[in-house]
Short mmCIF file of C-alpha atoms and ligand atoms in Angstrom, two decimals:
data_model
loop_
_atom_site.label_atom_id
_atom_site.label_comp_id
_atom_site.label_asym_id
_atom_site.label_seq_id
_atom_site.Cartn_x
_atom_site.Cartn_y
_atom_site.Cartn_z
CA UNK A 298 -16.96 61.39 144.87
CA UNK A 299 -15.51 62.29 141.58
CA UNK A 300 -15.61 61.63 138.79
CA UNK A 301 -12.06 60.91 137.21
CA UNK A 302 -10.49 60.93 133.64
CA UNK A 303 -8.41 58.73 131.67
CA UNK A 304 -6.72 59.83 128.64
CA UNK A 305 -3.93 59.85 126.25
CA UNK A 306 -1.90 62.94 125.04
CA UNK A 307 -0.40 62.20 122.13
CA UNK A 308 -1.37 60.34 119.04
CA UNK A 309 -3.51 57.19 120.47
CA UNK A 310 -1.43 53.45 121.32
CA UNK A 311 0.11 55.60 125.04
CA UNK A 312 -0.96 52.59 126.56
CA UNK A 313 -4.43 53.41 128.04
CA UNK A 314 -5.87 50.29 128.56
CA UNK A 315 -2.79 48.82 131.07
CA UNK A 316 -3.32 51.10 132.87
CA UNK A 317 -7.18 51.34 133.22
CA UNK A 318 -6.20 47.60 134.15
CA UNK A 319 -4.50 48.82 136.77
CA UNK A 320 -6.81 51.62 138.36
CA UNK A 321 -9.74 49.38 137.88
CA UNK A 322 -9.77 48.04 141.31
CA UNK A 323 -9.81 51.45 142.94
CA UNK A 324 -12.82 52.56 141.00
CA UNK A 325 -16.76 50.81 141.36
CA UNK A 326 -17.16 51.93 137.59
CA UNK A 327 -15.00 52.27 134.33
CA UNK A 328 -16.70 54.17 131.43
CA UNK A 329 -16.09 54.38 128.09
CA UNK A 330 -16.57 58.31 126.41
CA UNK A 331 -16.36 58.07 122.61
CA UNK A 332 -13.87 56.36 120.20
CA UNK A 333 -14.70 53.02 118.73
CA UNK A 334 -13.68 50.40 117.27
CA UNK A 335 -10.77 51.97 115.89
CA UNK A 336 -9.22 51.65 119.07
CA UNK A 337 -7.26 48.99 120.63
CA UNK A 338 -6.41 48.89 124.42
CA UNK A 339 -4.14 45.83 125.31
CA UNK A 340 -3.47 44.13 128.32
CA UNK A 341 -1.54 41.81 129.46
CA UNK A 342 -1.24 39.35 133.06
CA UNK A 343 -0.69 36.12 134.03
CA UNK A 344 1.55 35.46 130.50
CA UNK A 345 -1.94 36.47 129.08
CA UNK A 346 -2.87 38.87 126.67
CA UNK A 347 -5.96 40.80 125.20
CA UNK A 348 -6.58 43.12 123.18
CA UNK A 349 -10.51 45.19 123.10
CA UNK A 350 -11.97 48.00 120.76
CA UNK A 351 -14.89 48.69 122.42
CA UNK A 352 -15.50 47.36 125.99
CA UNK A 353 -14.12 49.24 128.58
CA UNK A 354 -9.91 47.91 130.22
CA UNK A 355 -11.75 47.69 133.33
CA UNK A 356 -13.61 44.24 132.11
CA UNK A 357 -10.62 41.48 133.37
CA UNK A 358 -11.25 43.21 137.20
CA UNK A 359 -14.26 41.58 139.58
CA UNK A 360 -16.64 43.93 141.38
CA UNK A 361 -17.14 46.10 138.16
CA UNK A 362 -19.70 47.96 136.32
CA UNK A 363 -18.37 49.08 132.98
CA UNK A 364 -20.02 51.07 131.00
CA UNK A 365 -20.11 51.95 127.20
CA UNK A 366 -20.67 55.36 126.29
CA UNK A 367 -22.93 57.14 125.04
CA UNK A 368 -20.76 58.93 122.78
CA UNK A 369 -19.13 55.56 121.85
CA UNK A 370 -19.93 54.81 118.24
CA UNK A 371 -20.53 50.95 118.77
CA UNK A 372 -19.73 47.96 115.85
CA UNK A 373 -22.12 45.69 116.17
CA UNK A 374 -20.98 42.91 114.57
CA UNK A 375 -17.22 43.24 116.00
CA UNK A 376 -19.11 43.89 119.65
CA UNK A 377 -20.43 40.97 119.48
CA UNK A 378 -17.24 38.83 119.10
CA UNK A 379 -14.78 41.05 121.46
CA UNK A 380 -17.27 40.04 123.79
CA UNK A 381 -17.48 36.40 122.22
CA UNK A 382 -14.38 35.77 123.18
CA UNK A 383 -14.03 37.54 127.02
CA UNK A 384 -17.62 35.62 128.26
CA UNK A 385 -15.83 32.54 126.51
CA UNK A 386 -12.39 33.54 128.37
CA UNK A 387 -14.84 33.51 131.66
CA UNK A 388 -16.24 36.60 132.11
CA UNK A 389 -19.83 37.05 133.11
CA UNK A 390 -20.40 39.66 130.80
CA UNK A 391 -23.66 40.45 130.91
CA UNK A 392 -23.88 41.63 134.63
CA UNK A 393 -21.12 43.44 134.11
CA UNK A 394 -21.26 45.34 130.43
CA UNK A 395 -24.14 48.29 130.59
CA UNK A 396 -24.67 49.60 126.80
CA UNK A 397 -25.60 53.56 126.84
CA UNK A 398 -29.19 53.76 124.77
CA UNK A 399 -27.78 56.60 123.05
CA UNK A 400 -24.47 54.87 121.50
CA UNK A 401 -25.01 54.98 117.32
CA UNK A 402 -24.58 51.80 116.01
CA UNK A 403 -21.69 51.97 113.15
CA UNK A 404 -23.61 50.46 109.63
CA UNK A 405 -22.21 47.92 108.06
CA UNK A 406 -22.29 50.54 105.43
CA UNK A 407 -20.39 53.23 107.34
CA UNK A 408 -17.65 50.93 106.64
CA UNK A 409 -17.85 50.44 102.95
CA UNK A 410 -18.27 54.22 103.26
CA UNK A 411 -14.90 55.28 104.93
CA UNK A 412 -13.54 53.22 102.29
CA UNK A 413 -15.15 54.56 99.34
CA UNK A 414 -14.45 58.74 101.31
CA UNK A 415 -10.52 57.53 102.55
CA UNK A 416 -10.08 55.72 98.39
CA UNK A 417 -11.84 58.74 97.43
CA UNK A 418 -8.79 61.00 98.79
CA UNK A 419 -6.04 59.73 96.89
CA UNK A 420 -2.79 60.85 98.22
CA UNK A 421 -4.91 62.24 101.05
CA UNK A 422 -6.18 60.17 103.03
CA UNK A 423 -6.39 60.14 106.58
CA UNK A 424 -4.93 55.93 107.03
CA UNK A 425 -8.42 55.57 108.76
CA UNK A 426 -9.37 52.70 110.88
CA UNK A 427 -11.02 51.71 108.37
CA UNK A 428 -13.59 50.57 110.98
CA UNK A 429 -16.14 53.01 109.77
CA UNK A 430 -15.97 55.92 112.00
CA UNK A 431 -15.91 58.99 110.22
CA UNK A 432 -19.33 58.42 108.85
CA UNK A 433 -21.02 57.03 111.95
CA UNK A 434 -19.87 60.56 113.33
CA UNK A 435 -20.94 62.19 110.37
CA UNK A 436 -24.46 60.93 110.41
CA UNK A 437 -24.75 61.96 114.51
CA UNK A 438 -23.93 65.95 113.90
CA UNK A 439 -25.50 64.92 110.51
CA UNK A 440 -29.48 63.85 112.70
CA UNK A 441 -29.31 60.91 110.16
CA UNK A 442 -27.74 58.37 112.38
CA UNK A 443 -29.55 55.32 114.32
CA UNK A 444 -28.38 54.87 118.20
CA UNK A 445 -28.67 51.47 119.54
CA UNK A 446 -32.16 52.44 121.25
CA UNK A 447 -32.88 53.16 118.25
CA UNK A 448 -33.38 48.66 118.41
CA UNK A 449 -36.71 49.92 120.02
CA UNK A 450 -38.93 51.04 118.32
CA UNK A 451 -39.40 51.20 114.12
CA UNK A 452 -36.02 49.62 113.86
CA UNK A 453 -36.37 48.00 110.30
CA UNK A 454 -37.80 50.88 109.04
CA UNK A 455 -35.32 54.12 110.03
CA UNK A 456 -32.08 51.51 108.89
CA UNK A 457 -33.53 50.52 105.80
CA UNK A 458 -33.81 55.10 104.99
CA UNK A 459 -30.37 55.09 106.31
CA UNK A 460 -29.10 52.39 104.32
CA UNK A 461 -30.58 53.63 101.03
CA UNK A 462 -28.33 57.10 101.87
CA UNK A 463 -26.01 55.08 102.11
CA UNK A 464 -25.90 53.33 98.62
CA UNK A 465 -26.71 56.00 96.35
CA UNK A 466 -23.42 58.06 98.16
CA UNK A 467 -21.75 54.74 97.27
CA UNK A 468 -22.85 55.05 94.59
CA UNK A 469 -21.72 58.93 93.97
CA UNK A 470 -18.21 57.42 95.02
CA UNK A 471 -18.88 54.65 91.71
CA UNK A 472 -18.48 51.58 95.55
CA UNK A 473 -21.80 50.45 94.97
CA UNK A 474 -21.71 47.14 96.95
CA UNK A 475 -21.90 43.14 95.35
CA UNK A 476 -24.81 42.75 96.84
CA UNK A 477 -24.89 39.28 98.04
CA UNK A 478 -22.00 41.15 99.63
CA UNK A 479 -24.04 43.30 101.72
CA UNK A 480 -26.63 40.96 102.54
CA UNK A 481 -24.45 38.77 104.42
CA UNK A 482 -23.09 40.90 105.75
CA UNK A 483 -26.01 42.71 106.64
CA UNK A 484 -26.95 39.08 107.83
CA UNK A 485 -24.30 39.44 110.90
CA UNK A 486 -25.17 42.64 112.29
CA UNK A 487 -28.85 41.18 112.10
CA UNK A 488 -27.82 38.85 114.09
CA UNK A 489 -25.14 40.55 116.13
CA UNK A 490 -28.17 43.65 117.07
CA UNK A 491 -30.09 40.60 119.27
CA UNK A 492 -26.83 39.36 120.61
CA UNK A 493 -26.44 42.21 122.43
CA UNK A 494 -30.80 42.77 123.49
CA UNK A 495 -29.39 39.66 125.82
CA UNK A 496 -27.91 43.64 127.68
CA UNK A 497 -28.61 45.61 129.61
CA UNK A 498 -28.75 48.78 127.30
CA UNK A 499 -29.53 51.76 129.82
CA UNK A 500 -30.42 55.44 129.98
CA UNK A 501 -26.25 56.30 130.90
CA UNK A 502 -26.49 59.49 131.56
CA UNK A 503 -28.54 59.10 134.87
CA UNK A 504 -27.61 56.00 135.47
CA UNK A 505 -23.84 57.59 136.01
CA UNK A 506 -25.38 60.39 137.66
CA UNK A 507 -27.12 58.81 140.19
CA UNK A 508 -24.02 56.27 140.97
CA UNK A 509 -22.10 59.14 141.61
CA UNK A 510 -24.13 60.74 144.46
CA UNK A 511 -24.58 57.68 146.12
CA UNK A 512 -20.78 58.22 146.81
CA UNK A 513 -19.77 55.84 143.56
CA UNK A 514 -16.45 56.25 141.40
CA UNK A 515 -15.94 56.56 138.34
CA UNK A 516 -12.80 55.73 136.05
CA UNK A 517 -13.56 57.30 132.93
CA UNK A 518 -12.09 56.00 129.59
CA UNK A 519 -10.37 58.26 127.06
CA UNK A 520 -9.36 56.83 122.50
CA UNK A 521 -7.40 57.25 120.43
CA UNK A 522 -5.18 60.58 121.91
CA UNK A 523 -5.21 64.78 122.01
CA UNK A 524 -3.78 64.74 119.21
CA UNK A 525 -5.81 63.06 117.30
CA UNK A 526 -8.93 64.39 118.79
CA UNK A 527 -12.11 66.13 116.22
CA UNK A 528 -11.05 69.75 117.40
CA UNK A 529 -7.24 69.77 118.80
CA UNK A 530 -5.89 67.74 116.45
CA UNK A 531 -3.44 67.76 113.68
CA UNK A 532 -6.73 68.40 111.37
CA UNK A 533 -7.86 67.35 109.53
CA UNK A 534 -6.02 63.99 110.51
CA UNK A 535 -7.72 63.10 113.65
CA UNK A 536 -10.48 61.18 113.61
CA UNK A 537 -13.93 61.77 114.14
CA UNK A 538 -14.60 62.92 117.73
CA UNK A 539 -13.82 64.49 121.37
CA UNK A 540 -10.49 62.70 122.51
CA UNK A 541 -10.12 65.41 125.19
CA UNK A 542 -11.50 65.13 129.05
CA UNK A 543 -14.16 67.75 127.19
CA UNK A 544 -15.57 64.39 125.84
CA UNK A 545 -15.76 62.76 129.17
CA UNK A 546 -18.39 64.90 130.07
CA UNK A 547 -19.97 64.52 126.70
CA UNK A 548 -19.21 60.90 126.43
CA UNK A 549 -21.65 60.01 129.75
CA UNK A 550 -23.67 63.11 130.68
CA UNK A 551 -21.41 63.96 133.60
CA UNK A 552 -20.94 67.58 134.25
CA UNK A 553 -17.69 69.24 134.28
CA UNK A 554 -18.12 70.06 137.40
CA UNK A 555 -18.08 66.90 138.02
CA UNK A 556 -15.15 65.61 137.31
CA UNK A 557 -12.09 64.94 139.31
CA UNK A 558 -8.04 63.48 138.92
CA UNK A 559 -7.64 63.70 135.19
CA UNK A 560 -4.84 60.96 134.03
CA UNK A 561 -2.67 61.91 131.16
CA UNK A 562 -0.77 59.38 129.87
CA UNK A 563 2.03 59.50 127.35
CA UNK A 564 5.01 57.20 126.38
CA UNK A 565 8.67 58.20 127.18
CA UNK A 566 8.70 58.93 122.82
CA UNK A 567 5.80 59.65 120.69
CA UNK A 568 3.95 57.13 118.16
CA UNK A 569 1.36 58.06 114.76
CA UNK A 570 -0.08 55.20 113.03
CA UNK A 571 -1.77 56.72 109.44
CA UNK A 572 -1.32 59.95 108.21
CA UNK A 573 -0.65 63.25 109.28
CA UNK A 574 1.67 66.03 110.38
CA UNK A 575 4.88 64.21 112.97
CA UNK A 576 6.84 66.64 114.02
CA UNK A 577 9.74 64.80 115.56
CA UNK A 578 9.41 61.22 113.52
CA UNK A 579 12.07 60.02 112.77
CA UNK A 580 13.57 57.97 109.63
CA UNK A 581 16.74 57.25 110.40
CA UNK A 582 18.20 53.87 112.12
CA UNK A 583 16.97 55.47 115.29
CA UNK A 584 13.45 55.80 114.81
CA UNK A 585 13.36 52.04 113.75
CA UNK A 586 15.26 50.73 116.49
CA UNK A 587 12.15 52.44 118.31
CA UNK A 588 9.89 50.18 116.46
CA UNK A 589 11.37 47.15 117.58
CA UNK A 590 11.77 47.97 120.59
CA UNK A 591 8.84 48.91 120.87
CA UNK A 592 6.66 46.44 118.30
CA UNK A 593 5.26 49.46 117.34
CA UNK A 594 3.08 47.76 115.51
CA UNK A 595 -0.88 48.56 115.51
CA UNK A 596 -3.40 46.66 117.49
CA UNK A 597 -6.17 46.74 115.50
CA UNK A 598 -4.46 46.65 111.96
CA UNK A 599 -1.41 45.59 112.80
CA UNK A 600 0.52 48.47 110.68
CA UNK A 601 3.64 49.99 111.54
CA UNK A 602 3.68 53.04 113.61
CA UNK A 603 5.44 56.00 112.77
CA UNK A 604 8.55 56.30 115.32
CA UNK A 605 9.73 59.83 117.39
CA UNK A 606 11.03 61.22 120.14
CA UNK A 607 8.60 62.44 122.80
CA UNK A 608 7.45 65.92 122.15
CA UNK A 609 6.72 68.45 124.78
CA UNK A 610 5.51 71.42 122.78
CA UNK A 611 2.36 68.79 121.64
CA UNK A 612 2.07 67.14 125.60
CA UNK A 613 1.84 71.14 127.03
CA UNK A 614 -0.84 71.74 124.34
CA UNK A 615 -1.23 68.35 125.45
CA UNK A 616 -1.90 69.30 129.49
CA UNK A 617 -3.25 72.45 128.33
CA UNK A 618 -6.87 71.34 126.53
CA UNK A 619 -7.54 68.61 129.43
CA UNK A 620 -6.48 69.42 132.72
CA UNK A 621 -4.32 67.20 133.26
CA UNK A 622 -3.40 66.38 136.73
CA UNK A 623 -0.98 63.91 137.10
CA UNK A 624 1.12 62.17 134.25
CA UNK A 625 1.78 58.75 133.52
CA UNK A 626 4.60 57.81 131.48
CA UNK A 627 4.73 54.84 129.55
CA UNK A 628 7.48 52.43 127.77
CA UNK A 629 9.93 53.75 129.63
CA UNK A 630 11.95 50.40 128.67
CA UNK A 631 12.14 51.12 125.71
CA UNK A 632 14.79 53.38 126.20
CA UNK A 633 16.57 51.22 128.29
CA UNK A 634 18.96 50.87 126.05
CA UNK A 635 19.34 54.28 124.87
CA UNK A 636 22.99 55.74 125.08
CA UNK A 637 21.20 59.10 124.52
CA UNK A 638 17.86 60.90 124.19
CA UNK A 639 16.21 63.70 123.22
CA UNK A 640 13.30 65.42 123.90
CA UNK A 641 11.72 68.63 121.81
CA UNK A 642 11.12 71.10 123.45
CA UNK A 643 10.11 73.58 121.12
CA UNK A 644 9.38 74.52 117.48
CA UNK A 645 11.62 76.51 115.11
CA UNK A 646 9.47 77.18 112.63
CA UNK A 647 10.17 80.12 109.97
CA UNK A 648 13.26 80.70 112.02
CA UNK A 649 11.44 81.61 114.98
CA UNK A 650 11.34 79.58 118.03
CA UNK A 651 7.61 78.48 119.83
CA UNK A 652 6.58 76.38 122.94
CA UNK A 653 3.54 76.61 121.49
CA UNK A 654 1.65 74.47 119.25
CA UNK A 655 0.63 75.80 116.02
CA UNK A 656 -2.31 75.97 114.10
CA UNK A 657 -0.35 74.46 110.97
CA UNK A 658 1.65 71.86 111.47
CA UNK A 659 1.76 70.60 107.23
CA UNK A 660 2.92 73.31 105.39
CA UNK A 661 5.22 75.47 106.99
CA UNK A 662 8.66 73.01 108.75
CA UNK A 663 8.70 72.44 111.13
CA UNK A 664 11.74 71.90 113.44
CA UNK A 665 11.91 70.07 116.55
CA UNK A 666 14.71 72.00 118.47
CA UNK A 667 16.22 68.61 120.94
CA UNK A 668 17.08 68.62 124.22
CA UNK A 669 19.55 65.65 124.94
CA UNK A 670 20.04 63.84 128.20
CA UNK A 671 22.16 60.31 128.91
CA UNK A 672 19.78 57.50 128.87
CA UNK A 673 19.93 55.51 132.13
CA UNK A 674 21.55 51.65 130.29
CA UNK A 675 19.96 49.97 132.82
CA UNK A 676 16.99 46.79 132.17
CA UNK A 677 14.36 48.74 134.42
CA UNK A 678 11.61 45.39 133.81
CA UNK A 679 11.40 44.24 136.53
CA UNK A 680 11.51 47.21 139.36
CA UNK A 681 9.30 47.69 141.60
CA UNK A 682 9.63 50.59 143.65
CA UNK A 683 11.60 54.25 142.03
CA UNK A 684 14.14 54.41 144.65
CA UNK A 685 15.45 51.61 142.04
CA UNK A 686 15.19 53.94 139.50
CA UNK A 687 19.32 54.95 137.84
CA UNK A 688 19.99 58.72 139.14
CA UNK A 689 19.99 60.15 135.16
CA UNK A 690 16.45 58.50 134.28
CA UNK A 691 15.45 60.27 138.55
CA UNK A 692 16.80 63.01 136.02
CA UNK A 693 14.45 61.93 132.67
CA UNK A 694 12.08 62.27 135.18
CA UNK A 695 13.05 65.18 136.64
CA UNK A 696 13.12 67.30 133.21
CA UNK A 697 9.48 66.12 131.35
CA UNK A 698 7.89 67.52 135.22
CA UNK A 699 9.86 70.61 134.81
CA UNK A 700 9.26 71.11 131.36
CA UNK A 701 5.44 69.66 131.60
CA UNK A 702 5.01 71.48 134.81
CA UNK A 703 3.02 68.94 135.85
CA UNK A 704 3.64 65.07 138.32
CA UNK A 705 4.49 61.55 136.62
CA UNK A 706 2.31 59.48 139.44
CA UNK A 707 3.24 56.98 137.72
CA UNK A 708 5.99 55.31 135.58
CA UNK A 709 5.39 52.03 133.38
CA UNK A 710 8.43 49.51 132.81
CA UNK A 711 6.84 46.47 130.69
CA UNK A 712 3.50 45.78 129.45
CA UNK A 713 2.53 43.56 132.51
CA UNK A 714 -0.03 44.61 134.68
CA UNK A 715 2.63 43.83 137.55
CA UNK A 716 5.41 46.36 135.73
CA UNK A 717 3.37 49.52 136.19
CA UNK A 718 5.26 51.88 139.29
CA UNK A 719 3.73 54.32 141.50
CA UNK A 720 6.19 57.30 142.52
CA UNK A 721 4.87 58.59 146.30
CA UNK A 722 4.02 62.28 145.43
CA UNK A 723 6.43 65.50 146.66
P1 GDP B 531 -3.84 51.65 123.85
O1 GDP B 531 -4.43 52.37 122.78
O2 GDP B 531 -4.06 53.76 124.87
O3 GDP B 531 -4.30 51.13 125.20
O4 GDP B 531 -2.11 50.84 123.70
P2 GDP B 531 -2.26 50.21 122.93
O5 GDP B 531 -2.49 48.93 124.05
O6 GDP B 531 -2.12 50.56 121.39
O7 GDP B 531 -0.59 49.95 123.01
C1 GDP B 531 0.64 50.08 124.15
C2 GDP B 531 1.35 49.11 123.17
O8 GDP B 531 2.20 48.60 124.91
C3 GDP B 531 0.76 47.21 123.75
O9 GDP B 531 1.10 46.49 122.41
C4 GDP B 531 0.81 47.30 124.88
O10 GDP B 531 1.28 46.44 125.60
C5 GDP B 531 2.44 48.13 125.18
N1 GDP B 531 2.85 48.56 126.54
C6 GDP B 531 2.12 49.26 127.54
N2 GDP B 531 2.65 49.82 127.86
C7 GDP B 531 4.22 49.71 127.95
C8 GDP B 531 5.60 48.87 128.95
O11 GDP B 531 5.90 50.33 130.00
N3 GDP B 531 6.36 48.58 128.22
C9 GDP B 531 6.57 47.30 127.00
N4 GDP B 531 7.95 47.90 126.52
N5 GDP B 531 5.28 47.82 126.27
C10 GDP B 531 4.19 48.38 126.55
P1 IMO B 532 -6.24 53.69 120.19
O1 IMO B 532 -7.52 54.12 121.56
C1 IMO B 532 -3.86 55.60 117.15
C2 IMO B 532 -6.07 57.07 113.94
C3 IMO B 532 -5.84 56.47 112.54
C4 IMO B 532 -5.98 57.32 111.07
C5 IMO B 532 -7.04 58.63 112.14
C6 IMO B 532 -8.40 58.12 112.01
O2 IMO B 532 -5.94 52.51 120.17
O3 IMO B 532 -5.13 54.40 121.68
P2 IMO B 532 -10.50 56.73 112.05
O4 IMO B 532 -10.34 55.45 112.25
O5 IMO B 532 -10.89 57.12 113.30
O6 IMO B 532 -11.39 57.68 111.11
O7 IMO B 532 -8.81 57.16 112.01
O8 IMO B 532 -6.66 57.50 113.72
N1 IMO B 532 -6.49 56.53 114.66
C7 IMO B 532 -5.64 55.67 115.78
N2 IMO B 532 -4.08 56.10 116.76
N3 IMO B 532 -4.26 54.69 118.02
C8 IMO B 532 -5.89 55.13 117.86
O9 IMO B 532 -6.71 54.29 118.99
C9 IMO B 532 -6.05 55.10 116.69
N4 IMO B 532 -7.66 54.88 115.79
C10 IMO B 532 -8.17 55.68 114.93
O10 IMO B 532 -4.54 55.24 112.46
O11 IMO B 532 -4.46 58.46 111.41
MG1 MG B 533 -4.15 51.57 120.39
#
């Protein structure tokens, strides 16, 4: 059995949560391998909407084990909030969710540092989600982080040392926290650690590999997107983890040879939250129309998402980096009412046309080269099969498959679980 990976090909919010939920019944295990509560994965079914941040999107189906892997950074307080809400909705979470001993912990002071570091950047701020992601991964790489497994031995001592380092850093940034406020945050944090102790904390690398040896199938759920990857994204306007397929290997301890299908998920257009380059961004009425029709407001922070046309230069790059074997196109219904649809096939930079994603998107003027295609002007939201697709939509799919040289195997036509159409592989 192989380990399949599902990940975002753009700047996040592609619809990963929805599709992981839809694909889960085909798997025995669903595992998150990186990121933390900066993620907001939305699922809709039975007229209810759920947003998951750290817990895998396989949690609503029955029979699967869900795992939070070693590559994830965990905020105990936010985890507790999310977990207790799921328990209230009737899920026997402690039975089906397991957490890696090696997952790093987000401390209250990490969040304070995230805010202080952003403030210090001024106009160059990244526009982080403010969840302490950067400082936590920084501690991990600096070899000073705290892991979930550290709560099992000499925890108070380790916590105090990390806390003092953070307070010193905050003081140097002129952001010393109010003592009472910090004490309150820390009390909630320690209580949440006690709550987490009720879960099975595992050596997830052994656990996952044993399951695969036994013939069980695993779906790895990515967070963020390839263009936010710390190595390959639009650095420095990225997150602090490897969001790409290789991140599933390091974030779960599965060997590259065990990776099977790689599902690459993208919207029929493109969005971005926070700062950083976005070549196909639209500042006009069309951009606004996409935002309103697509409800493009952040699931975590409520911020407006920047909107633009689909960027095939970026998608080709993401497909290459991840070794994508199957594409999934989301939110095609959002374009249902458009007369024409544009797709960026190349960039013009200093008079030169390139189809390759360049190192620098920031200090140069990037002019997208567009192909314009006819819109389908048909409500697709209740369609059940690809046979119902209008001719113009079929042409749009054909065009994308040729440009991206990869089959589109799932098309999503609405936020609900049921609004998902599988295509036959030819
Ligand atoms: P994720 O972070 O990749 O899981 O994506 P988000 O949940 O942050 O953002 C995707 C948003 O689009 C959510 O509000 C989903 O409910 C919604 N959504 C997902 N698929 C579709 C679709 O095909 N059509 C429409 N209209 N909305 C969708
Ligand atoms: P999901 O999993 C969209 C963005 C932030 C910011 C940058 C760095 O829901 O797709 P961070 O808090 O990670 O240090 O912020 O990355 N970002 C996301 N954008 N979707 C996400 O997750 C994101 N997670 C982080 O807006 O620009
Ligand atoms: Mg999201």
